[in-house]
Amino acid sequence: VTTGHASSSLLMQVTDMEIFQYLYCALFLVVYLSILLMSSLVVFVVCTEESLQEPMYILVCTLALNGMFGSCSFFPKLIFDLLTSSNTISYLRCLSQTYCILSFTYFEICTFTLMAVDRYLAVCYPLQYVIIMTNEKTLKIITGLLVATFIGVLVAVLLSARLRLCGRQIQNVFCDNPSIVLLSCTDSTANNLYGTTAIVVFLTITSIIIGYTYLRIFIVCIKLSKIVRNKAMHTLMTHLLNFSIFLIGLIFSFIRYKLNTIDLPLSVHFLLTISRFVFPPFLNPLIYGLRTKALKIKIVWYMQWLDRKLSVTGIY
């Protein structure tokens, strides 16, 4: 089958999940709504509380917003397909989903990296921190990273859009760039070169920055009192675990497409593939929101206020 036109449709591997399709559908719906609810709450509290409008909370808000963006790019289509036993997507929608998912992935790592730098400056240079990391500088950096992400991803998607495809079966439950390139029957050297170089350079730079900053924070934590050190180390390890889960899923997808020889059970393969859309967006509001004392206090206050309002109006 030769395709590559706006009217063409592609097939995805949703049919491999048909045995437990309604169970998957219900589970993903709960996860999706939970991500939207918790992330929206974090964003609302940070945006409405002037006392929380600081670089650290702005970054937490950014992470929550990006989590919602990534979830909205992934879950609705998958839930709909499971509910209706469908496995088709138009070529243009496939390219659109690819763009959104790639943008979410790269910007998520950018935000993780910026948060690591922010904590490094706050812990290692506490006196200069308020001068170095102002709200204005933080917003400018976030905007710059966002623009760079959108442009870089746009180049990758445009390179894929020019390809003529000789197949319809996407090797995934969602559209991503490697899946489209694999279907190509024309020269995709430029795609492979750009994609491989971009992800290797990007992950190398961000991993070095995150590794260095957390190592410096770890060294400072060793010198603190036992209670403060244990609390700081627990937070540090939680952050690293969350980032590692995201990274493992991304690296697995990259290696899987490059080697095409990974033989794993379908359940393991599926879990690793979707892990970056499920765990980080779900855990981020909990880790960075509810475990951050100042933010937690405000969230609890708003929840209690809402509870009182609902009780007064007699809704329940």
XYZ file of C-alpha atoms in Angstrom:
316
model
C 0.000 0.000 0.000
C 1.427 3.360 -0.977
C 0.149 6.343 0.959
C 1.359 9.667 2.332
C -1.602 11.867 1.390
C -3.939 13.865 3.580
C -6.814 11.505 2.821
C -4.893 8.371 3.784
C -5.513 6.500 7.020
C -3.057 4.505 9.114
C -3.582 1.520 11.404
C -2.334 1.359 14.991
C -1.738 -1.590 17.334
C -4.764 -0.924 19.506
C -6.254 -4.257 18.381
C -3.533 -6.030 20.386
C -5.306 -4.752 23.526
C -8.813 -5.890 22.549
C -8.959 -8.762 25.077
C -9.074 -6.309 27.993
C -10.090 -3.246 26.003
C -12.813 -2.034 28.387
C -10.618 -2.573 31.428
C -7.837 -0.593 29.750
C -10.342 2.056 28.720
C -11.643 2.524 32.270
C -8.128 2.554 33.717
C -6.824 5.116 31.244
C -9.893 7.291 31.731
C -9.324 7.366 35.496
C -5.626 8.163 35.039
C -6.371 10.845 32.437
C -9.004 12.596 34.557
C -6.783 12.354 37.641
C -3.909 14.010 35.787
C -6.170 16.817 34.563
C -7.724 17.352 38.006
C -4.502 17.339 40.023
C -2.517 19.375 37.493
C -5.322 21.931 37.120
C -5.450 22.340 40.882
C -1.699 22.973 41.053
C -1.847 25.491 38.176
C -4.839 27.291 39.688
C -3.255 27.623 43.132
C 0.086 28.867 41.774
C -1.565 31.380 39.438
C -3.974 32.785 42.033
C -1.683 32.882 45.076
C 0.779 35.766 44.869
C 2.946 34.238 47.613
C 3.604 31.218 45.367
C 4.637 33.194 42.315
C 8.321 32.347 42.621
C 10.668 30.577 40.178
C 10.298 27.164 41.822
C 6.494 27.253 41.755
C 6.425 28.709 38.255
C 8.430 25.674 37.131
C 6.083 23.323 39.004
C 3.180 25.027 37.231
C 4.971 24.652 33.878
C 5.520 20.955 34.521
C 1.824 20.508 35.368
C 0.721 22.366 32.227
C 3.028 20.296 30.043
C 1.731 17.124 31.693
C -1.814 18.109 30.774
C -0.695 18.901 27.218
C 0.983 15.511 26.873
C -1.997 13.684 28.366
C -4.437 15.455 26.040
C -2.203 14.491 23.099
C -2.203 10.812 24.027
C -5.155 9.623 26.136
C -8.311 10.880 24.302
C -7.473 9.101 21.044
C -6.456 5.875 22.806
C -9.555 5.862 25.035
C -11.808 6.509 22.034
C -10.162 3.700 20.041
C -10.547 1.229 22.913
C -14.162 2.236 23.468
C -15.125 1.948 19.784
C -12.755 -0.908 18.832
C -11.180 1.387 16.254
C -7.554 1.359 15.169
C -7.412 3.945 12.375
C -6.142 7.513 12.266
C -5.894 9.926 9.341
C -2.446 10.802 8.063
C -2.770 14.470 9.031
C -3.999 13.607 12.525
C -1.117 11.180 12.862
C 1.345 13.948 12.017
C -0.428 16.281 14.455
C -0.243 13.739 17.270
C 3.399 13.125 16.461
C 4.130 16.844 16.748
C 2.314 17.171 20.075
C 3.869 14.061 21.620
C 7.396 15.027 20.541
C 6.896 18.572 21.842
C 5.651 17.243 25.179
C 8.590 14.842 25.464
C 11.343 17.324 24.739
C 9.828 20.150 26.777
C 9.283 17.813 29.738
C 13.007 17.071 29.831
C 13.793 20.786 29.407
C 11.592 21.572 32.407
C 13.117 18.789 34.519
C 16.566 20.175 33.672
C 15.607 23.756 34.487
C 14.118 22.626 37.813
C 17.370 20.843 38.660
C 19.341 24.016 37.892
C 16.900 26.072 39.978
C 17.316 23.777 43.009
C 21.090 23.751 42.520
C 21.230 27.546 42.629
C 18.874 27.695 45.620
C 20.875 25.160 47.641
C 24.442 25.964 46.594
C 24.115 29.742 46.149
C 21.294 30.776 48.521
C 22.418 34.407 48.869
C 22.725 35.026 45.124
C 19.681 32.927 44.213
C 17.104 35.736 44.446
C 19.211 37.826 42.065
C 20.054 35.048 39.595
C 16.603 33.405 39.378
C 13.939 36.100 39.181
C 10.407 35.468 37.935
C 11.112 37.478 34.802
C 14.267 35.508 33.966
C 12.492 32.225 34.664
C 9.615 33.077 32.312
C 12.049 34.201 29.606
C 14.002 30.935 29.869
C 10.796 28.875 29.780
C 9.579 30.783 26.721
C 12.933 30.351 24.985
C 12.971 26.598 25.653
C 9.366 26.295 24.474
C 10.063 28.105 21.195
C 13.232 26.047 20.615
C 11.280 22.836 21.290
C 8.464 23.729 18.901
C 10.892 24.688 16.122
C 13.082 21.605 16.566
C 10.081 19.271 16.584
C 8.530 21.053 13.599
C 11.643 20.326 11.536
C 11.444 16.618 12.432
C 7.741 16.382 11.557
C 8.161 18.282 8.278
C 10.953 15.894 7.298
C 8.564 12.996 7.921
C 5.652 14.675 6.123
C 7.614 14.725 2.852
C 8.055 10.925 2.870
C 5.940 8.598 0.746
C 4.766 5.626 2.763
C 4.512 2.034 1.587
C 2.563 0.662 4.539
C -0.271 1.516 6.898
C 0.553 -0.369 10.122
C 1.947 1.955 12.805
C 4.056 -0.102 15.209
C 2.561 1.536 18.281
C -0.715 2.543 19.966
C -0.001 6.187 19.114
C 1.720 8.056 16.288
C 5.354 8.999 16.695
C 8.093 9.993 14.297
C 10.023 6.672 14.130
C 6.794 4.779 13.330
C 6.136 7.012 10.322
C 9.742 6.808 9.106
C 9.635 2.995 9.297
C 6.727 2.981 6.825
C 8.655 5.043 4.291
C 9.632 3.584 0.935
C 11.733 6.634 0.008
C 15.116 7.785 1.267
C 14.811 8.648 4.978
C 18.501 9.300 5.655
C 17.843 12.932 6.576
C 15.144 11.873 9.052
C 17.337 9.276 10.731
C 20.342 11.594 10.895
C 18.361 14.521 12.293
C 16.352 12.416 14.739
C 19.301 10.423 16.085
C 21.596 13.447 16.387
C 18.911 15.530 18.075
C 17.959 12.975 20.712
C 21.519 11.852 21.477
C 22.875 15.402 21.820
C 19.800 16.572 23.723
C 19.802 13.686 26.216
C 23.562 13.893 26.702
C 23.516 17.619 27.520
C 20.448 17.494 29.782
C 21.627 14.336 31.588
C 25.022 15.914 32.309
C 23.377 19.069 33.652
C 20.919 17.131 35.838
C 23.623 14.732 37.044
C 26.017 17.562 37.943
C 23.417 19.699 39.726
C 22.022 16.826 41.791
C 25.539 15.669 42.669
C 26.368 19.141 43.983
C 23.095 19.227 45.905
C 23.893 15.790 47.349
C 27.315 17.005 48.547
C 25.698 19.982 50.288
C 23.026 17.741 51.861
C 25.683 15.540 53.463
C 26.800 18.505 55.572
C 23.290 19.190 56.933
C 21.730 17.848 60.143
C 20.381 14.297 60.010
C 16.683 15.283 59.953
C 17.133 17.945 57.267
C 19.493 15.672 55.304
C 17.048 12.744 55.311
C 14.193 14.974 54.136
C 16.323 16.560 51.402
C 17.666 13.191 50.251
C 14.185 11.681 50.104
C 12.986 14.571 47.940
C 16.091 14.343 45.747
C 15.712 10.599 45.177
C 11.988 11.005 44.426
C 12.771 13.617 41.767
C 15.466 11.434 40.208
C 13.178 8.386 40.206
C 10.427 10.319 38.435
C 12.844 11.627 35.811
C 14.372 8.155 35.386
C 10.948 6.606 34.678
C 10.364 9.179 31.974
C 13.843 8.649 30.538
C 13.628 4.839 30.537
C 10.416 4.905 28.500
C 11.925 7.361 26.015
C 15.206 5.444 25.632
C 13.323 2.152 25.247
C 11.277 3.593 22.371
C 14.418 4.967 20.714
C 16.376 1.689 20.983
C 13.360 -0.365 19.943
C 13.021 1.473 16.636
C 16.749 1.578 15.966
C 17.440 -2.101 16.671
C 13.986 -3.541 15.968
C 15.069 -6.730 17.745
C 13.728 -6.244 21.274
C 11.610 -9.296 22.107
C 9.471 -8.572 25.169
C 6.012 -9.669 26.308
C 3.270 -7.399 24.975
C 2.354 -6.151 28.473
C 5.959 -5.119 29.250
C 6.400 -3.556 25.837
C 3.161 -1.609 26.216
C 3.996 -0.431 29.751
C 7.440 0.854 28.743
C 6.033 2.566 25.656
C 3.340 4.533 27.469
C 5.211 5.067 30.769
C 6.224 8.644 29.941
C 2.574 9.602 29.357
C 1.275 7.970 32.539
C 3.721 8.093 35.433
C 5.421 11.532 35.265
C 2.228 13.533 34.506
C 0.421 11.606 37.270
C 3.244 11.813 39.820
C 4.413 15.389 39.140
C 1.476 17.103 40.902
C 1.954 14.758 43.865
C 5.742 15.047 44.099
C 6.178 18.730 43.317
C 2.773 19.885 44.493
C 1.553 18.043 47.561
C 5.062 17.391 48.895
C 6.035 21.071 48.677
C 4.952 22.498 52.040
C 3.875 26.002 50.953
C 1.975 24.696 47.942
C 0.434 21.848 49.931
C -0.929 24.286 52.542
C -2.631 26.376 49.858
C -4.039 23.324 48.058
C -5.475 21.937 51.321
C -6.959 25.360 52.113
C -8.667 25.538 48.721
C -9.980 21.995 49.071
C -11.423 22.793 52.516
C -12.926 26.013 51.154
C -14.545 24.104 48.287
C -15.847 21.503 50.706
C -17.475 24.204 52.851
C -19.045 25.857 49.799
C -20.504 22.570 48.562
C -21.857 21.797 52.048
C -23.530 25.217 52.326
C -25.157 24.950 48.891
C -26.433 21.488 49.757
C -24.841 19.742 46.761
C -23.907 16.894 49.066
